[in-house]
PDB file of C-alpha atoms and ligand atoms in Angstrom:
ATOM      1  CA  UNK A   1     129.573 -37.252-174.801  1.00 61.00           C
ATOM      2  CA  UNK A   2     129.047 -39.668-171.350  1.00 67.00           C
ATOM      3  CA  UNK A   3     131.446 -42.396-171.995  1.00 77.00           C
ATOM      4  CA  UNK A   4     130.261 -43.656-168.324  1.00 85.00           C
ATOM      5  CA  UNK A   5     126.716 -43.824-166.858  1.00 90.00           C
ATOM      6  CA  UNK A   6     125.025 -40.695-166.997  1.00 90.00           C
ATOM      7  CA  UNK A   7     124.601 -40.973-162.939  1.00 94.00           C
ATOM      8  CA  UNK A   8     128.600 -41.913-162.333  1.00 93.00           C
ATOM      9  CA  UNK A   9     129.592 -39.385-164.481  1.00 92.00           C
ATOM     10  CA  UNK A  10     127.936 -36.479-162.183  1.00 94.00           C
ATOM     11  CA  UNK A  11     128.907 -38.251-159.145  1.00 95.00           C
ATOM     12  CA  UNK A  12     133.100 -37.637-160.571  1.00 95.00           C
ATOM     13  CA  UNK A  13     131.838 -33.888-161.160  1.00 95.00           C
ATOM     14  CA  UNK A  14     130.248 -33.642-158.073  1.00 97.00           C
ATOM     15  CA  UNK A  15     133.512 -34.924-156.538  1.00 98.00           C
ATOM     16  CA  UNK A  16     136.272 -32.823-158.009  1.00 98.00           C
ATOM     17  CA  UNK A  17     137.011 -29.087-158.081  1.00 98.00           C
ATOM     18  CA  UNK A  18     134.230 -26.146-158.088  1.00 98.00           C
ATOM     19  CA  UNK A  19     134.570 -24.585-161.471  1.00 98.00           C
ATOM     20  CA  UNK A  20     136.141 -20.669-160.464  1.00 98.00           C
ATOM     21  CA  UNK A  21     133.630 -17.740-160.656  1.00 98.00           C
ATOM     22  CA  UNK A  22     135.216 -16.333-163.617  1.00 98.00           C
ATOM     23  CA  UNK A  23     135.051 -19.137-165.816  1.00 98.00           C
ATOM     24  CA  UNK A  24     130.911 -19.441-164.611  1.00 98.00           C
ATOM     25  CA  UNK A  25     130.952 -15.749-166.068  1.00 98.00           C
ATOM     26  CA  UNK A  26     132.876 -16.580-169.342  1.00 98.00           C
ATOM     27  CA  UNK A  27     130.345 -19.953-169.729  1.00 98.00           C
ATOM     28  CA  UNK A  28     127.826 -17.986-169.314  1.00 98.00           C
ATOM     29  CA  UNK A  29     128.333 -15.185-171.505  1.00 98.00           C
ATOM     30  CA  UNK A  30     129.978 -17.395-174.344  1.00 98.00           C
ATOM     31  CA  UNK A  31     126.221 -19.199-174.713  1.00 98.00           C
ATOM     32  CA  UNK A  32     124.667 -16.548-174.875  1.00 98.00           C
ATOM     33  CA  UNK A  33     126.528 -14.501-177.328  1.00 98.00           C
ATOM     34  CA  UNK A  34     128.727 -17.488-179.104  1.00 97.00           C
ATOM     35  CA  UNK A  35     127.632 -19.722-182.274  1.00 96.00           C
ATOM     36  CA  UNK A  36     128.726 -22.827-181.369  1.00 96.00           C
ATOM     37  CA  UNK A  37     129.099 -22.381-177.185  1.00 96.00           C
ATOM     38  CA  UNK A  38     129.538 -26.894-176.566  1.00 93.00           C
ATOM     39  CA  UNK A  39     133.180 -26.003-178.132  1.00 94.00           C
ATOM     40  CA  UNK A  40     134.641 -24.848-175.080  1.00 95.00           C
ATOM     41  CA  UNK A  41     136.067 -27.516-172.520  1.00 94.00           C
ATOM     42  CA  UNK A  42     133.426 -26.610-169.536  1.00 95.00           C
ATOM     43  CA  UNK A  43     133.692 -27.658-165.810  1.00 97.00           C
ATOM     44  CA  UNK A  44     134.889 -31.222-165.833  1.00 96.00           C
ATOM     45  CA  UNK A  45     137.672 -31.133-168.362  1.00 97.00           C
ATOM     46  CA  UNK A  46     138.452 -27.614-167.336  1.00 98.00           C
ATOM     47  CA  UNK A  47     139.606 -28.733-163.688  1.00 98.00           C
ATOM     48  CA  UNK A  48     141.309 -31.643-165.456  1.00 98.00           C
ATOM     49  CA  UNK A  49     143.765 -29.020-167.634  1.00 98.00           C
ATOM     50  CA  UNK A  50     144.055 -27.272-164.250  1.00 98.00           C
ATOM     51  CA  UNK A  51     145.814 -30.405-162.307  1.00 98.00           C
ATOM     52  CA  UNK A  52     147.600 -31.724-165.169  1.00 98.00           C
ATOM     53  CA  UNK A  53     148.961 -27.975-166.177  1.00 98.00           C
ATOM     54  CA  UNK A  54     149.825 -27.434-162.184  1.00 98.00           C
ATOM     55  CA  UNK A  55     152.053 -30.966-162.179  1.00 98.00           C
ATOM     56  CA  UNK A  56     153.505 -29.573-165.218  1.00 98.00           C
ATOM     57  CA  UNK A  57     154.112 -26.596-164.098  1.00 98.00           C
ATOM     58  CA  UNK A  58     155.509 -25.463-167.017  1.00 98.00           C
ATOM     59  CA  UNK A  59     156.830 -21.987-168.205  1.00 98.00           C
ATOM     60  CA  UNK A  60     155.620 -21.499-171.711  1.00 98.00           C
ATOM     61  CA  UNK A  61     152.671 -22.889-172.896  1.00 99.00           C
ATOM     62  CA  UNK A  62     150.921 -22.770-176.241  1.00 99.00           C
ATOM     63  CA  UNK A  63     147.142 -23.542-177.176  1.00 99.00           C
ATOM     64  CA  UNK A  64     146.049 -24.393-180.970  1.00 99.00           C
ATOM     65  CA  UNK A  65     142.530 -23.285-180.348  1.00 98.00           C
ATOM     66  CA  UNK A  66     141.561 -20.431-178.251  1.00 98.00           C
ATOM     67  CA  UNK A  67     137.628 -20.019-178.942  1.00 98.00           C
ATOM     68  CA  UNK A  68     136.344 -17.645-175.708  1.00 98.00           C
ATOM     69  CA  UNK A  69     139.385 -18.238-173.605  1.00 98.00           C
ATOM     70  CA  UNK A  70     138.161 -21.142-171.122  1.00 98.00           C
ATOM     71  CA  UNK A  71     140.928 -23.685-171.932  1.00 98.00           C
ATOM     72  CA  UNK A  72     143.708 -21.032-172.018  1.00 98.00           C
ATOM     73  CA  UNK A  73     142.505 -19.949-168.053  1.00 98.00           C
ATOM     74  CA  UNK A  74     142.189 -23.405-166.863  1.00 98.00           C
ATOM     75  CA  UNK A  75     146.090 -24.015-168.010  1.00 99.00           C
ATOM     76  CA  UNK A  76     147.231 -20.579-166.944  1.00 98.00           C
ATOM     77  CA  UNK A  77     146.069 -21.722-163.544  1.00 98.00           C
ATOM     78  CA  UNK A  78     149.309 -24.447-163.386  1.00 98.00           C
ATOM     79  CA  UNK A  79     151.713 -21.731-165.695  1.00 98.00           C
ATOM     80  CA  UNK A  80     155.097 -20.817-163.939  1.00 98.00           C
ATOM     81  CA  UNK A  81     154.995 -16.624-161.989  1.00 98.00           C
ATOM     82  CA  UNK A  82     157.238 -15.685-164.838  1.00 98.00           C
ATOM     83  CA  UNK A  83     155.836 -18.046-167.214  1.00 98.00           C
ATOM     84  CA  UNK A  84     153.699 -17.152-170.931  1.00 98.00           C
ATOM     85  CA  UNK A  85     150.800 -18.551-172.608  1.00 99.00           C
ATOM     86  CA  UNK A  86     150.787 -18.310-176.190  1.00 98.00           C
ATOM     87  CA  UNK A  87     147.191 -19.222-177.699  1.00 99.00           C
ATOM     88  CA  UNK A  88     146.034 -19.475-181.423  1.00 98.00           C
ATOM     89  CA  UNK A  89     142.795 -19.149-183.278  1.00 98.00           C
ATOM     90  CA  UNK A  90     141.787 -18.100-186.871  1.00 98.00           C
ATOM     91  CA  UNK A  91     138.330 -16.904-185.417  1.00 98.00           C
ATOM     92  CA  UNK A  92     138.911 -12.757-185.271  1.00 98.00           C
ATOM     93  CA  UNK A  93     135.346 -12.845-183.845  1.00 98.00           C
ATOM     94  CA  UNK A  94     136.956 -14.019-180.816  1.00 98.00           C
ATOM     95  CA  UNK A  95     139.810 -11.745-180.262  1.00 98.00           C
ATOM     96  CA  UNK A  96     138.309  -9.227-177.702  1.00 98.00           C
ATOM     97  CA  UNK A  97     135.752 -12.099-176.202  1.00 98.00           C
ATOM     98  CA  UNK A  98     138.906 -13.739-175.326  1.00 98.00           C
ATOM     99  CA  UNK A  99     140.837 -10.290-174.383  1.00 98.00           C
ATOM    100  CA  UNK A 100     137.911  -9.452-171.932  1.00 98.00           C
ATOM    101  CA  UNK A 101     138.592 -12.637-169.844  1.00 98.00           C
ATOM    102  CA  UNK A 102     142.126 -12.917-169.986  1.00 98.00           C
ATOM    103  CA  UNK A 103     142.256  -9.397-168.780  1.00 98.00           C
ATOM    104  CA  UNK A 104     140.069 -10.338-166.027  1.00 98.00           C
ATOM    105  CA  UNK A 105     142.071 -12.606-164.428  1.00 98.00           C
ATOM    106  CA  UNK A 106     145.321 -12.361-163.046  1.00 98.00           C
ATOM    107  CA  UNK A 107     147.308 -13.957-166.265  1.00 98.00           C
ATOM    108  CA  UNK A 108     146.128 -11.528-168.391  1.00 98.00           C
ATOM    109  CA  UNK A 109     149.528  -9.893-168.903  1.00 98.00           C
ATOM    110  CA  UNK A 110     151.190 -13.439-169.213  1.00 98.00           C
ATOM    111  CA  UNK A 111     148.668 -14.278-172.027  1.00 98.00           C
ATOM    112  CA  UNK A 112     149.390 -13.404-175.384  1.00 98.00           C
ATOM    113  CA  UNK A 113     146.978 -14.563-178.257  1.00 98.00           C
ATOM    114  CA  UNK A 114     147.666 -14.976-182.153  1.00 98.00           C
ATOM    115  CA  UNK A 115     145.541 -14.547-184.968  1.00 98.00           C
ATOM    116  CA  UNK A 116     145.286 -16.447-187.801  1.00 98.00           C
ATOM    117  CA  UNK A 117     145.756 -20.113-189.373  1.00 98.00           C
ATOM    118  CA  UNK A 118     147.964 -22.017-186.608  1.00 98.00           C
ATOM    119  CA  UNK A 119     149.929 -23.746-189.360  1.00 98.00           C
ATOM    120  CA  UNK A 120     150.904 -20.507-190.594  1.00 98.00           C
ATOM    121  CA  UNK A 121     151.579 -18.661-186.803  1.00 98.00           C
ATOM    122  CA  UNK A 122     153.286 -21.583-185.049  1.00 98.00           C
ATOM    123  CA  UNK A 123     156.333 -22.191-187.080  1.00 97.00           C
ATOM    124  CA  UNK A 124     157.371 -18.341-186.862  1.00 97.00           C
ATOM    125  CA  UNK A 125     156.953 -19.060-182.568  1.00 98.00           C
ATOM    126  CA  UNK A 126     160.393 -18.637-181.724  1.00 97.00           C
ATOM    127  CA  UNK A 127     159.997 -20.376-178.296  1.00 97.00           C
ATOM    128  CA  UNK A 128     159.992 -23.544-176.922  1.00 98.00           C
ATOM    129  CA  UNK A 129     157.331 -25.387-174.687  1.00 98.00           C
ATOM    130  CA  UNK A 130     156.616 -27.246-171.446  1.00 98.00           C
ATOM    131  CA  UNK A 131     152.521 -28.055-172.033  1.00 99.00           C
ATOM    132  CA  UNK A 132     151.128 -27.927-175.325  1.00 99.00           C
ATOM    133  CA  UNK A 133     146.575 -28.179-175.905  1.00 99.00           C
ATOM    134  CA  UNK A 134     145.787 -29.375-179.210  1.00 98.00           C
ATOM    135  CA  UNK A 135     142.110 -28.495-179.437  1.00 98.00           C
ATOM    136  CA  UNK A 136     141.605 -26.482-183.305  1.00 98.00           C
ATOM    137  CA  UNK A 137     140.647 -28.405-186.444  1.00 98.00           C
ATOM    138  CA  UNK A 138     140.587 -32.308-186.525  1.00 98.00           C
ATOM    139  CA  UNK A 139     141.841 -32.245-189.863  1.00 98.00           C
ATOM    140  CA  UNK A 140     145.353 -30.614-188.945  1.00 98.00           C
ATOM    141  CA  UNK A 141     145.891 -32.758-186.037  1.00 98.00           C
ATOM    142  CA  UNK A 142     148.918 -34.818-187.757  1.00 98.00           C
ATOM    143  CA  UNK A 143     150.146 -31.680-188.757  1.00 98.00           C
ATOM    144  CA  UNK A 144     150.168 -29.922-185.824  1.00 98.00           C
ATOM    145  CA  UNK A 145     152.077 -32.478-184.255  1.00 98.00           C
ATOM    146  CA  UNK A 146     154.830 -32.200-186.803  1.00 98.00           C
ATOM    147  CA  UNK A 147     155.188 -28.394-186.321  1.00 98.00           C
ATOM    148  CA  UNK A 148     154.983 -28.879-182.967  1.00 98.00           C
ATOM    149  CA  UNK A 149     157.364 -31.299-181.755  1.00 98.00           C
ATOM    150  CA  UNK A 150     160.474 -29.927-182.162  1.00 98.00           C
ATOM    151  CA  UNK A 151     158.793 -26.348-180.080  1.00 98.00           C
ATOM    152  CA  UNK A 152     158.258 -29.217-176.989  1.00 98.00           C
ATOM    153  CA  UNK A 153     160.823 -29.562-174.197  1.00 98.00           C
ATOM    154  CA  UNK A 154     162.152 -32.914-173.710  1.00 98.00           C
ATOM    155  CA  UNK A 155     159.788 -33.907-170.726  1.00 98.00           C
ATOM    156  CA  UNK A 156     157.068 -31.808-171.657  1.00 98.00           C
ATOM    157  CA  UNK A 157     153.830 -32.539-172.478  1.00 99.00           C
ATOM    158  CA  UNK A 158     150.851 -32.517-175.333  1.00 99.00           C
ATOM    159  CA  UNK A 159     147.478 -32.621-174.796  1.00 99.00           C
ATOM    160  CA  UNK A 160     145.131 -33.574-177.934  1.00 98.00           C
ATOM    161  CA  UNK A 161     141.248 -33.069-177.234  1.00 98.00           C
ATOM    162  CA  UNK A 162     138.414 -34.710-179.342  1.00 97.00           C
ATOM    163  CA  UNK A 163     140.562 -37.889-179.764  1.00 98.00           C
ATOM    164  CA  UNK A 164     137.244 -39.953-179.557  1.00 97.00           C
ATOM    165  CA  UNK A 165     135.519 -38.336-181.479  1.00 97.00           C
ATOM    166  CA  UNK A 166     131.977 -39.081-180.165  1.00 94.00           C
ATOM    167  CA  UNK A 167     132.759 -42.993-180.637  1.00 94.00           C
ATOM    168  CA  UNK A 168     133.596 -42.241-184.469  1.00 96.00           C
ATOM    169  CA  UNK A 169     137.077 -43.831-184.320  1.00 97.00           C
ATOM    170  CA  UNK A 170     135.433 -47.165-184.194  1.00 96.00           C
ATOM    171  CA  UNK A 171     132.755 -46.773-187.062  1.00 96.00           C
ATOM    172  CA  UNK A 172     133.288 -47.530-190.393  1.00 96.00           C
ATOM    173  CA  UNK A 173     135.092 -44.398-191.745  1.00 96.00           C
ATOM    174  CA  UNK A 174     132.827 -42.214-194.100  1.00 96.00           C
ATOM    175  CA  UNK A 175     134.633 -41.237-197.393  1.00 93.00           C
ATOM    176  CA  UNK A 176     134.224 -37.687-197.052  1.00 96.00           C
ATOM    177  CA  UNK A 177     134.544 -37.807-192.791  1.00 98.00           C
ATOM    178  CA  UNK A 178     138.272 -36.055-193.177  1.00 98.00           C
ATOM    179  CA  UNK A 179     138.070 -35.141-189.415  1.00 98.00           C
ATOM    180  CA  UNK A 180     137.826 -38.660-188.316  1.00 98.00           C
ATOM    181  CA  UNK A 181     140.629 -39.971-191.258  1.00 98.00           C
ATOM    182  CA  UNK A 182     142.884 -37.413-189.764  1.00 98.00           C
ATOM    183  CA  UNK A 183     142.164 -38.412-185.544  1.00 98.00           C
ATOM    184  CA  UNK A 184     142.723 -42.073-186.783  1.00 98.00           C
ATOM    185  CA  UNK A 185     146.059 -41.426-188.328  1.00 98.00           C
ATOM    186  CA  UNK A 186     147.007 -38.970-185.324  1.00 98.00           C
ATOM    187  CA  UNK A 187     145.900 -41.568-182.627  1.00 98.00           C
ATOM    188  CA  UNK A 188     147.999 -44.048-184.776  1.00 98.00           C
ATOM    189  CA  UNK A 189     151.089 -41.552-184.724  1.00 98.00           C
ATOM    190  CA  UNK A 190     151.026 -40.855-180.665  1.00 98.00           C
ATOM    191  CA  UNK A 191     151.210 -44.218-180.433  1.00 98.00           C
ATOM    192  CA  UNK A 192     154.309 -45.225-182.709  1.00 98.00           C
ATOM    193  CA  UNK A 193     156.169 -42.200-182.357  1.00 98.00           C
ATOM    194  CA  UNK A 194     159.299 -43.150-180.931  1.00 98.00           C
ATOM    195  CA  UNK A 195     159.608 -39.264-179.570  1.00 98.00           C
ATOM    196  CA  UNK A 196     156.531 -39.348-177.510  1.00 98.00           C
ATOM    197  CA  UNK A 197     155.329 -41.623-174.499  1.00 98.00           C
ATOM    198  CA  UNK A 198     151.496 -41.686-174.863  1.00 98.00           C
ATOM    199  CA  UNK A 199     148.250 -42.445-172.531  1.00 98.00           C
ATOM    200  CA  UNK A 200     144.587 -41.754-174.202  1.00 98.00           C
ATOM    201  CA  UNK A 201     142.288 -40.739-171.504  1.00 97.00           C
ATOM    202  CA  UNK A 202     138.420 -41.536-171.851  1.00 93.00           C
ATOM    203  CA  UNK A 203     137.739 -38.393-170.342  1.00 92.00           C
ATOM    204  CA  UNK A 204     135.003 -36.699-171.833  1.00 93.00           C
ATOM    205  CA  UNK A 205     135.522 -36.534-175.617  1.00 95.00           C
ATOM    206  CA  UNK A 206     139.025 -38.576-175.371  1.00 96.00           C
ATOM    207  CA  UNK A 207     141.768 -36.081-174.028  1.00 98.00           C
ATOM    208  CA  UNK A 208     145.923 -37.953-175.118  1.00 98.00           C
ATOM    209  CA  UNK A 209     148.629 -36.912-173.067  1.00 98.00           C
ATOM    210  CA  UNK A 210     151.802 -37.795-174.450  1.00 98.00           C
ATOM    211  CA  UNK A 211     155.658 -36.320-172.792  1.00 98.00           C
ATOM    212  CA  UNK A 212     158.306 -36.117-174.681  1.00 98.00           C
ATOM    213  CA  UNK A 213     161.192 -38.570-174.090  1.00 98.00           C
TER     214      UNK A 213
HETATM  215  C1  SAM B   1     137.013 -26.608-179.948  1.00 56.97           C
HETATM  216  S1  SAM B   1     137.342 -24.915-180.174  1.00 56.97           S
HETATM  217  C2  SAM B   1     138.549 -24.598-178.919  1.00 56.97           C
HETATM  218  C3  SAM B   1     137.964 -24.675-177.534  1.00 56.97           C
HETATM  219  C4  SAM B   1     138.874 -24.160-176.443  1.00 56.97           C
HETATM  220  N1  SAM B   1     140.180 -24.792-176.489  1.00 56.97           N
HETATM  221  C5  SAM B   1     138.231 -24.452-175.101  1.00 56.97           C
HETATM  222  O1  SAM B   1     138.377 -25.574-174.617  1.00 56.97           O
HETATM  223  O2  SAM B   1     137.547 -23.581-174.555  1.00 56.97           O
HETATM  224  C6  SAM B   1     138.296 -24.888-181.649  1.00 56.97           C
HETATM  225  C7  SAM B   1     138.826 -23.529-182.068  1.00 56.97           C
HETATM  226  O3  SAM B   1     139.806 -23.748-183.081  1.00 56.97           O
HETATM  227  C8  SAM B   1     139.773 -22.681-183.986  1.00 56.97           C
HETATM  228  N2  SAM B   1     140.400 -23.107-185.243  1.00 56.97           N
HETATM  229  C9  SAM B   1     139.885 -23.937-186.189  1.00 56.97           C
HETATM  230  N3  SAM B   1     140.759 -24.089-187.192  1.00 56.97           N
HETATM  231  C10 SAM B   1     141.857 -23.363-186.882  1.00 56.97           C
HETATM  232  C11 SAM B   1     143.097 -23.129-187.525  1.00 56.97           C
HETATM  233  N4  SAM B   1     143.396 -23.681-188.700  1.00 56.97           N
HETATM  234  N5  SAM B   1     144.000 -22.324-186.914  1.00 56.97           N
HETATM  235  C12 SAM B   1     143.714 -21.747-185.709  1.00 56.97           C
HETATM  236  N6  SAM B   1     142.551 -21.937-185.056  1.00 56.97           N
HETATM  237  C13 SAM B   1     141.633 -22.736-185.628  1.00 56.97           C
HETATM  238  C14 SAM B   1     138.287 -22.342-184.101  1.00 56.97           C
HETATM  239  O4  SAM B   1     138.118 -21.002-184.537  1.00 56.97           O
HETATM  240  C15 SAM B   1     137.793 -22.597-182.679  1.00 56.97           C
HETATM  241  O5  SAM B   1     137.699 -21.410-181.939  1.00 56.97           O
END
């Protein structure tokens, strides 16, 4: 989705980071052997996740939403020497994809990956977290906030993808649309929670950051 000119918008790729070799390979290889391959987060928004996880800096990080991996390396990049990733998806499909190219790169020991239905995995996480992505189902996204918050350090920081929607947040909501019910109530949620200090970016699909107070 090209919230700006189709010309201005390659002009701000064109402008920021080279997307690493490895995630070119993993791109590549997810489209040609992936349903689905437009899930992952791709050059722009990867390099984005990069500098915001390398201000961070954080130690432990967890991912609702692993699909081939791309996400998870793009925040590894910012994650602390002695730091983890923790990174959930239901899709067992995935598992090795994602194994592959986390073993690849040099965070492959610091990344471990959990299978299964995020509500279920993350409330038996017994860690806390510097940088959380939000980026699984739509329709969990209040949820996930709820099980999450109390896992985030004070100062830390969530990232929700897909907050946009493709523009659906402003149409007039379909009765059976849950996805777009639930990003209207989340969006509504960052914003009032007294916990949370919140800035919705129109970067590609709509990516929130929001730290912890
Ligand atoms: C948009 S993709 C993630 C893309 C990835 N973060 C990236 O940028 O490359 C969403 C993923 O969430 C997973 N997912 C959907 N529902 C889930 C659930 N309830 N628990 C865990 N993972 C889920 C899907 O299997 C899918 O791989």
């Amino acid at each position: 989705m090209h919230f700006i000119p189709e010309a201005l918008d390659e002009y701000v790729v064109k402008h920021s980071e080279n997307e690493p070799e490895l995630l070119q390979q993993l791109t590549r290889e997810t489209y040609q052997k992936i349903l689905q391959p437009r899930m992952l987060s791709g050059h722009y928004q990867g390099r984005v996740l990069s500098m915001i996880s390398k201000l961070v800096n954080p130690k432990n990080i967890l991912e609702i939403g692993t699909y081939t991996g791309y996400s998870a390396l793009c925040l590894a990049e910012g994650m602390q020497k002695d730091g983890e990733l923790h990174t959930l998806d239901i899709n067992e499909e995935l598992f090795d994809f994602q194994r592959k190219y986390f073993d690849k790169s040099v965070y492959g020991a610091q990344i471990f990956q959990h299978l299964g239905d995020a509500m279920d995995i993350i409330p038996k996480l017994d860690k806390t977290f510097d940088l959380i992505f939000i980026d699984a189902d739509k329709d969990n996204y209040p949820n996930y906030f709820n099980v999450i918050i109390d896992k985030l350090n004070v100062g830390g920081i969530i990232l929700s993808d897909n907050v946009l929607w493709s523009g659906k947040v402003l149409e007039t909501l379909k009765k059976d649309d849950t996805s777009t019910k639930a990003l209207l109530e989340y969006n509504a949620l960052l914003k009032k929670d007294p916990r949370v200090e919140t800035v919705l970016l129109p970067i590609r699909d709509g990516l929130t950051i929001s730290r912890k107070l």
